[in-house]
CSV table of C-alpha atoms in Angstrom, one decimal:
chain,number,residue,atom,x,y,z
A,1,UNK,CA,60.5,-73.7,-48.8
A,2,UNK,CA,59.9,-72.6,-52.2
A,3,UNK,CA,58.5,-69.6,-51.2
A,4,UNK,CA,61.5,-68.8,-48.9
A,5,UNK,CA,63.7,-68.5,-51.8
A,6,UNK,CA,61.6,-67.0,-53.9
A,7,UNK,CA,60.8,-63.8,-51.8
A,8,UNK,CA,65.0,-64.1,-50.9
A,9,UNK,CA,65.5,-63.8,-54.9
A,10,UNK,CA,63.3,-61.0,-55.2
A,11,UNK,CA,64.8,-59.4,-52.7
A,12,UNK,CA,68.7,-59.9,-54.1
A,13,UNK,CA,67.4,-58.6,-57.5
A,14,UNK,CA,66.0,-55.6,-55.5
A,15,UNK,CA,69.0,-54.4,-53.9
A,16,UNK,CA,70.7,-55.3,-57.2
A,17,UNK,CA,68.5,-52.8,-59.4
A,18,UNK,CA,68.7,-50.3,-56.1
A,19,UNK,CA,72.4,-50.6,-56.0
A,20,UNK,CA,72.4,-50.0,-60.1
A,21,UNK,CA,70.2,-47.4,-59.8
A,22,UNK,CA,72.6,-45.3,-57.0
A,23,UNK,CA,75.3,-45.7,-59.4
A,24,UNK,CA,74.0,-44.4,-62.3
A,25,UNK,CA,72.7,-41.6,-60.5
A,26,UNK,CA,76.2,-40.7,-59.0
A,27,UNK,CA,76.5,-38.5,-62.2
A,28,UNK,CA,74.0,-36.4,-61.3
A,29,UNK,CA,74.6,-36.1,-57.7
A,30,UNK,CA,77.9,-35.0,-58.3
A,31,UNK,CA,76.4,-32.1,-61.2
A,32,UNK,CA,73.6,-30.9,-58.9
A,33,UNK,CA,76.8,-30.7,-55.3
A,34,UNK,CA,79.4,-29.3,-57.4
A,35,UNK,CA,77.0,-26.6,-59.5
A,36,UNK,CA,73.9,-25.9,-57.1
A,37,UNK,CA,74.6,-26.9,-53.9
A,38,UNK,CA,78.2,-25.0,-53.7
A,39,UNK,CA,77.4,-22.3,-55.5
A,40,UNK,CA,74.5,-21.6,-53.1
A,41,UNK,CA,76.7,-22.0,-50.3
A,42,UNK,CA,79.1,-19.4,-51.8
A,43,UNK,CA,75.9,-17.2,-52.2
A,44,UNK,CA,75.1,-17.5,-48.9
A,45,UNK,CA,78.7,-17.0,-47.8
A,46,UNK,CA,79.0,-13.8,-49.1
A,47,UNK,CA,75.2,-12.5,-48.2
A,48,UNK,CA,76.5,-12.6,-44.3
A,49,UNK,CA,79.6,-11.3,-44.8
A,50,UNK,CA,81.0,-8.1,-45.2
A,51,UNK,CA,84.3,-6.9,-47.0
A,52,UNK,CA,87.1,-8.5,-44.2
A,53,UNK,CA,84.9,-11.9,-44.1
A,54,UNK,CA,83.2,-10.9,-40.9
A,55,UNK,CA,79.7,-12.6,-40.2
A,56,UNK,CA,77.2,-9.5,-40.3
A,57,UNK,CA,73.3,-8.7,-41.0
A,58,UNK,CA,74.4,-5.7,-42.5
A,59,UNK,CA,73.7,-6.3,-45.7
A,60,UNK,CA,70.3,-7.0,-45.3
A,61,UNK,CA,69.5,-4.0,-43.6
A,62,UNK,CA,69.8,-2.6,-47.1
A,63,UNK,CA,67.5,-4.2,-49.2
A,64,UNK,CA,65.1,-1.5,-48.6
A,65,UNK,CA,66.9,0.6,-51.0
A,66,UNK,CA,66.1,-2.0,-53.9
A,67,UNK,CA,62.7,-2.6,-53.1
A,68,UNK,CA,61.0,-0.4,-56.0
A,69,UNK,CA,63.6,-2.7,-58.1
A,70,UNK,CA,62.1,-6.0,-56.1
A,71,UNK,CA,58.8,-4.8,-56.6
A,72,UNK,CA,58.9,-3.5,-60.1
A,73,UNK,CA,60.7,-7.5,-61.0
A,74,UNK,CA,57.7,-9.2,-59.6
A,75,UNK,CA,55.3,-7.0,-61.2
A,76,UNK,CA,56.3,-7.0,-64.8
A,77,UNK,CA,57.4,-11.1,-64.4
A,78,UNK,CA,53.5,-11.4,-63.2
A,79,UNK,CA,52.0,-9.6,-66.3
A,80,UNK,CA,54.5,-11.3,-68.7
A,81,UNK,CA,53.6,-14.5,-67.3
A,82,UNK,CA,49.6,-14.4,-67.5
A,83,UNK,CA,50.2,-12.6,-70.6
A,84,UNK,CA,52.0,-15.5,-72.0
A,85,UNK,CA,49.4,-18.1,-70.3
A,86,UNK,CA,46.3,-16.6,-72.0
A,87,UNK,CA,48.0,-16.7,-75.3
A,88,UNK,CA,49.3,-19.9,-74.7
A,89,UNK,CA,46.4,-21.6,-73.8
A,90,UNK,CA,44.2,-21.6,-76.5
A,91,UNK,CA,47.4,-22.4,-78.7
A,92,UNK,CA,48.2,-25.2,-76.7
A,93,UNK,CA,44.3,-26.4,-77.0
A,94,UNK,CA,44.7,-26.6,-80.6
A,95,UNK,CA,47.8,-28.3,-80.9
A,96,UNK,CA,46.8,-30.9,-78.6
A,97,UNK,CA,43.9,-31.7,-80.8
A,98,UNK,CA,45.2,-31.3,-84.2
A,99,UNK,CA,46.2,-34.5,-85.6
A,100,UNK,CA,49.8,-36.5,-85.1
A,101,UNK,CA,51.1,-35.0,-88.1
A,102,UNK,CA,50.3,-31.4,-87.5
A,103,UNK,CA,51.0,-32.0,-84.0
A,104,UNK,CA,54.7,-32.4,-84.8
A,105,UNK,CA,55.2,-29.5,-87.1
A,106,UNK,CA,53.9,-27.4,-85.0
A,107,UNK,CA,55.7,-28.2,-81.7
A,108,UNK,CA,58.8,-28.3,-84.2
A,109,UNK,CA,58.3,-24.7,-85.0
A,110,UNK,CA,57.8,-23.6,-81.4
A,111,UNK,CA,60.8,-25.3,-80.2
A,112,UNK,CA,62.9,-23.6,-82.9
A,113,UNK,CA,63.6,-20.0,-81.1
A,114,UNK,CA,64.4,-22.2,-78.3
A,115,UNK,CA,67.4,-23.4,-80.4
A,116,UNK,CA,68.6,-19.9,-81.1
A,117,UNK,CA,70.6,-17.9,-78.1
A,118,UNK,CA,68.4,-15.4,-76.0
A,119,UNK,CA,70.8,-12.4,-76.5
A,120,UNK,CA,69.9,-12.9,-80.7
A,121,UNK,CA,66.2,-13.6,-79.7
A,122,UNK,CA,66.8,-10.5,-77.8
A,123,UNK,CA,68.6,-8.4,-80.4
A,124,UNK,CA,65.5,-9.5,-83.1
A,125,UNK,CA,62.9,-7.9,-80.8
A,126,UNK,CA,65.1,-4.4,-80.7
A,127,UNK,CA,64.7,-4.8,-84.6
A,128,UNK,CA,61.6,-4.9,-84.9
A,129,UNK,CA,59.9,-2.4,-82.0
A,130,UNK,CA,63.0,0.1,-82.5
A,131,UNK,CA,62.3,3.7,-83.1
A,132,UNK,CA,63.6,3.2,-86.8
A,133,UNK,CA,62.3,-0.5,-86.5
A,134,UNK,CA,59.8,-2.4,-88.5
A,135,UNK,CA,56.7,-1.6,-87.0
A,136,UNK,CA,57.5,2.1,-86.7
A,137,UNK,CA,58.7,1.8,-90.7
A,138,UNK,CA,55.2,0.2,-91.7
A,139,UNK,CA,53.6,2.8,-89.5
A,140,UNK,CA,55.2,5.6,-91.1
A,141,UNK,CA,54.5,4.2,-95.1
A,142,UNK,CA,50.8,4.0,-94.2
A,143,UNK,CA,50.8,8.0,-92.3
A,144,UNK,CA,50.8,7.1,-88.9
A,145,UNK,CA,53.2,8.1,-86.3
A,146,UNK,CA,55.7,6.4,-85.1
A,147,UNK,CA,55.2,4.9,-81.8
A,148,UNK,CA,57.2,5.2,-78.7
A,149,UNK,CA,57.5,1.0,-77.8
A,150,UNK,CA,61.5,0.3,-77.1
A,151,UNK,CA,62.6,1.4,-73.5
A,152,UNK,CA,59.5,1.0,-72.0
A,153,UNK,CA,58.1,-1.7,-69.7
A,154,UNK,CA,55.7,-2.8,-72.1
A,155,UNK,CA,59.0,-3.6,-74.5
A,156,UNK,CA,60.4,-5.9,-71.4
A,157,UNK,CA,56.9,-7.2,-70.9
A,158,UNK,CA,56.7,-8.3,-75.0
A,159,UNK,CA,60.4,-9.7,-74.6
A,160,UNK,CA,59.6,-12.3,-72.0
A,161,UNK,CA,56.5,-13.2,-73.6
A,162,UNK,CA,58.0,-13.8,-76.5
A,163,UNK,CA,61.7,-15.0,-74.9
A,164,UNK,CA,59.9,-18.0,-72.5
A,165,UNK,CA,56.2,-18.5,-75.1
A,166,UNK,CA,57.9,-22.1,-75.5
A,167,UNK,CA,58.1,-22.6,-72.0
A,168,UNK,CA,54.4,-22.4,-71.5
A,169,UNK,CA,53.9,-24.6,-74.9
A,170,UNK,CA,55.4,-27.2,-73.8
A,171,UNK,CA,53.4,-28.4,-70.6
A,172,UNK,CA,50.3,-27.4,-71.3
A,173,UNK,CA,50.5,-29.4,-74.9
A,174,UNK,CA,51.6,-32.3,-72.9
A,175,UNK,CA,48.7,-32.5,-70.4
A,176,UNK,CA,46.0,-31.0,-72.9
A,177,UNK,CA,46.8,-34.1,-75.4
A,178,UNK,CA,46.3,-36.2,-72.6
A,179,UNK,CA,42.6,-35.8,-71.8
A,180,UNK,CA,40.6,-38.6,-72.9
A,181,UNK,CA,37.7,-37.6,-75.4
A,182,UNK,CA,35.5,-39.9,-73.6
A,183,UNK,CA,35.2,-37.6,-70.9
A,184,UNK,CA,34.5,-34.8,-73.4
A,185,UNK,CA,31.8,-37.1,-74.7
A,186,UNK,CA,30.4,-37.9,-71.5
A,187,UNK,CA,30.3,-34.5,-70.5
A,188,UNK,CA,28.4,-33.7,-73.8
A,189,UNK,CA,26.0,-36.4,-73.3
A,190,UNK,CA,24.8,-34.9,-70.0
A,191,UNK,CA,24.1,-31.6,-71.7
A,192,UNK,CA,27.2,-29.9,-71.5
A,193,UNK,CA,27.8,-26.8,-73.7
A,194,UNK,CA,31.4,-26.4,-75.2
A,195,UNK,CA,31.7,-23.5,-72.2
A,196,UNK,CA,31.1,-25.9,-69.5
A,197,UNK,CA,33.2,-28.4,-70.7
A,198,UNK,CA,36.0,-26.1,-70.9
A,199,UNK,CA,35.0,-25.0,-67.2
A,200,UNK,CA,33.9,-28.3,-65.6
A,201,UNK,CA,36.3,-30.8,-67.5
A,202,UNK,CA,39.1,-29.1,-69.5
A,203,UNK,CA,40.6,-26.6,-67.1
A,204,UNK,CA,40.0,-29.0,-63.9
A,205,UNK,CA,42.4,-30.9,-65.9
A,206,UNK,CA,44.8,-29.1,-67.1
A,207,UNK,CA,45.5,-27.2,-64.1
A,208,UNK,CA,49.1,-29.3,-63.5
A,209,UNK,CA,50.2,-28.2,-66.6
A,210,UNK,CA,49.0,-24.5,-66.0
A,211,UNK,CA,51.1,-24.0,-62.8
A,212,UNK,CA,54.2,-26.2,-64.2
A,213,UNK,CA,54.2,-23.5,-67.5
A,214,UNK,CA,53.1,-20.5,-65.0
A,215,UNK,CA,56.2,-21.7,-63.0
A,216,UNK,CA,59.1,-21.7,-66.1
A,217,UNK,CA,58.0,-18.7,-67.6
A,218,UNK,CA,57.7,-16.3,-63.6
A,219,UNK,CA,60.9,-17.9,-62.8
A,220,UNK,CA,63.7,-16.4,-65.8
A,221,UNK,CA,61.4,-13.5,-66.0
A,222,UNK,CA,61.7,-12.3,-62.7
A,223,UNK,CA,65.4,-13.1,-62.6
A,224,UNK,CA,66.0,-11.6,-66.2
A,225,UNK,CA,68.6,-8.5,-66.3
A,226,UNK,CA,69.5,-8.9,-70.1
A,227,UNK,CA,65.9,-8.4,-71.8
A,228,UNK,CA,65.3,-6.0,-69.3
A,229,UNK,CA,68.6,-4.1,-70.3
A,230,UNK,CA,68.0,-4.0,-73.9
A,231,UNK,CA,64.2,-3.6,-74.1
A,232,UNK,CA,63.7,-1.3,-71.2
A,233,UNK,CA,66.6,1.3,-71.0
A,234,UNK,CA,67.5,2.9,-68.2
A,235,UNK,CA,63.6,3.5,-67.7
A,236,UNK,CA,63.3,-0.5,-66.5
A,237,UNK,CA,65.4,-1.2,-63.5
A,238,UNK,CA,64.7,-5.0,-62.7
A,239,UNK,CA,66.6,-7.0,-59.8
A,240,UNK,CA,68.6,-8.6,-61.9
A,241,UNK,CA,69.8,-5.2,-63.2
A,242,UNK,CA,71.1,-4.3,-59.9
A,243,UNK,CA,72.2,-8.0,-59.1
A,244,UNK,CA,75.0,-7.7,-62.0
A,245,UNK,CA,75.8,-4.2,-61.3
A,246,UNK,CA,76.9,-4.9,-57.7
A,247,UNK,CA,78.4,-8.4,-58.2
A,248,UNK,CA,80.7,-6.6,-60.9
A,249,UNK,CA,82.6,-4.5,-58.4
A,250,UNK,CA,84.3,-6.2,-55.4
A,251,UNK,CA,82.9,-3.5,-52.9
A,252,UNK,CA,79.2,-4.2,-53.7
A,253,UNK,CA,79.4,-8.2,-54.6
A,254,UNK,CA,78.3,-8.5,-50.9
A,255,UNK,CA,75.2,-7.0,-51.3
A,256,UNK,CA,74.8,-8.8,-54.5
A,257,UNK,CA,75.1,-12.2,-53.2
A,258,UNK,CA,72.5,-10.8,-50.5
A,259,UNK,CA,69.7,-9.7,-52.9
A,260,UNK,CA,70.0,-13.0,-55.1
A,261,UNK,CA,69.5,-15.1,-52.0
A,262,UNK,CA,66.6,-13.2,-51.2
A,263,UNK,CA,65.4,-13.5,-55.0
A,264,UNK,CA,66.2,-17.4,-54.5
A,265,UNK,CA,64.4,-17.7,-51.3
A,266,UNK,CA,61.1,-15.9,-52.3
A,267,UNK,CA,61.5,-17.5,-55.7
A,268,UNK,CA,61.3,-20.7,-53.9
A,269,UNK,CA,58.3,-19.8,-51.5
A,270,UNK,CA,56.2,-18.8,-54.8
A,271,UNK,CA,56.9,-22.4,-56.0
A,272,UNK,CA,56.1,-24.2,-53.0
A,273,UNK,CA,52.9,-21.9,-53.1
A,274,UNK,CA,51.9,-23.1,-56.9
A,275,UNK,CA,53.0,-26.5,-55.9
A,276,UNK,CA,49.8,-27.1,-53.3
A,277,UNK,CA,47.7,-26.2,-56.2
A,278,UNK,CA,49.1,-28.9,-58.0
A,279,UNK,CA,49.6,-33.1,-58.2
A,280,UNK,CA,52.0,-36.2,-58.9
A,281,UNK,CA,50.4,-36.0,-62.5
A,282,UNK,CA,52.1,-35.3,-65.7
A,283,UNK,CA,53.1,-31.5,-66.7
A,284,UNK,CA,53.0,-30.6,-62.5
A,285,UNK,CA,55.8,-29.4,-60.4
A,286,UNK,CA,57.5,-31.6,-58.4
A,287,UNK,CA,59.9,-30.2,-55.6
């Protein structure tokens, strides 16, 4: 009998904490209908519609005219990313094994441009790689000549790197600080070298935090218009470019909406991709 009540109890304070949970999560739902979910729809909406709001597939019959753009997006968003993750890494490494104290400057300092808005971020880059910029001035006062970096794809390239270098921080710090030493130890013990442990232990590891960074830094890069617009000129045409070109006219907003549901779908694919590579474990993706 005793029994009985108990496992009736457990099961009132069950529905209890599930009802209090769906309540306080009410917030969100309504965030996430009323900013994601419509606007997709809306997206959508006007991808398969033309000008008089008739369903049609002609928009998509287009997109072959923006696929250098397409193409050009993925590329440069590719090499900014594993750019950023090589130079991330062995940051990240260090950081995760520096003490508490040093630990928290450090992360403190890396967080700080994240604090600042991207267009000043943006506008201190064009400063400094400039024709007249620093690096050209301190190339000139020791007789070099200037060099040619601004309004090139290398100068959107260095922009995301340095734009979304936080974003790559972050998860691998968390997962790196989380590997127990004893395994280190143990892998030492056996006769390890300090390249196999990095091989055989370290990376094995780390791997959910490699794909979650890999997956925040590929994702504003290839949607990025406003780096690519002040870094690259009229020499770097990214799909984001053309994205807020047509949805600034009412003629062409059709065949805006079309592209960024195309962005948004293979977007989505690359993450469900990266997502098989990964686990439940701290720093992966979940979707």
């Amino acid at each position: 009998m005793s029994n009985t009540k108990t496992k009736k109890g457990f099961e009132r304070n069950l529905k209890k904490n599930s009802m209090g949970a769906t309540f306080l999560n009410i917030p969100y739902i309504l965030w996430a209908a009323i900013f994601i979910i419509v606007p997709m729809f809306i997206v959508a909406y006007y991808a398969f519609t033309n000008n008089a709001g008739e369903f049609t597939l002609d928009n998509f019959n287009k997109l072959s005219l923006y696929r250098d753009s397409i193409i050009d997006s993925f590329v440069y968003a590719l090499v900014a990313t594993v750019v950023t993750l090589v130079l991330a890494y062995p940051f990240s490494y260090f950081v995760a094994r520096s003490s508490e104290t040093v630990q928290k400057i450090i992360m403190m300092l890396v967080m700080l441009p994240m604090w600042m808005n991207l267009l000043i971020m943006t506008y201190s880059i064009m400063n400094i790689i400039e024709t007249n910029g620093i690096i050209n001035s301190l190339l000139v006062s020791m007789g070099f000549d200037k060099l040619k970096i601004i309004n090139t794809p290398g100068a959107v390239i260095f922009g995301m790197v340095y734009n979304y270098f936080p974003y790559m921080v972050l998860p691998l710090v968390s997962v790196l600080s989380k590997i127990d030493d004893s395994l280190l130890e143990a892998s030492a013990d056996l006769g390890s070298n300090a390249a196999s442990r990095f091989w055989r232990v370290i990376l094995p590891l780390s791997v959910p935090g490699v794909i979650s960074g890999f997956t925040m830094v590929f994702v504003p890069s290839v949607s990025t218009f406003y780096i690519s617009q002040k870094l690259g000129g009229t020499n770097v045409n990214m799909i984001g470019d053309s994205i807020e070109a047509l949805v600034k006219s009412v003629n062409t907003i059709h065949l805006g909406a079309m592209l960024s549901l195309v962005l948004m779908v293979v977007i989505l694919i690359c993450i469900m991709v990266m997502n098989r590579f990964s686990d439940d474990s701290d720093g992966g993706i979940v979707l």
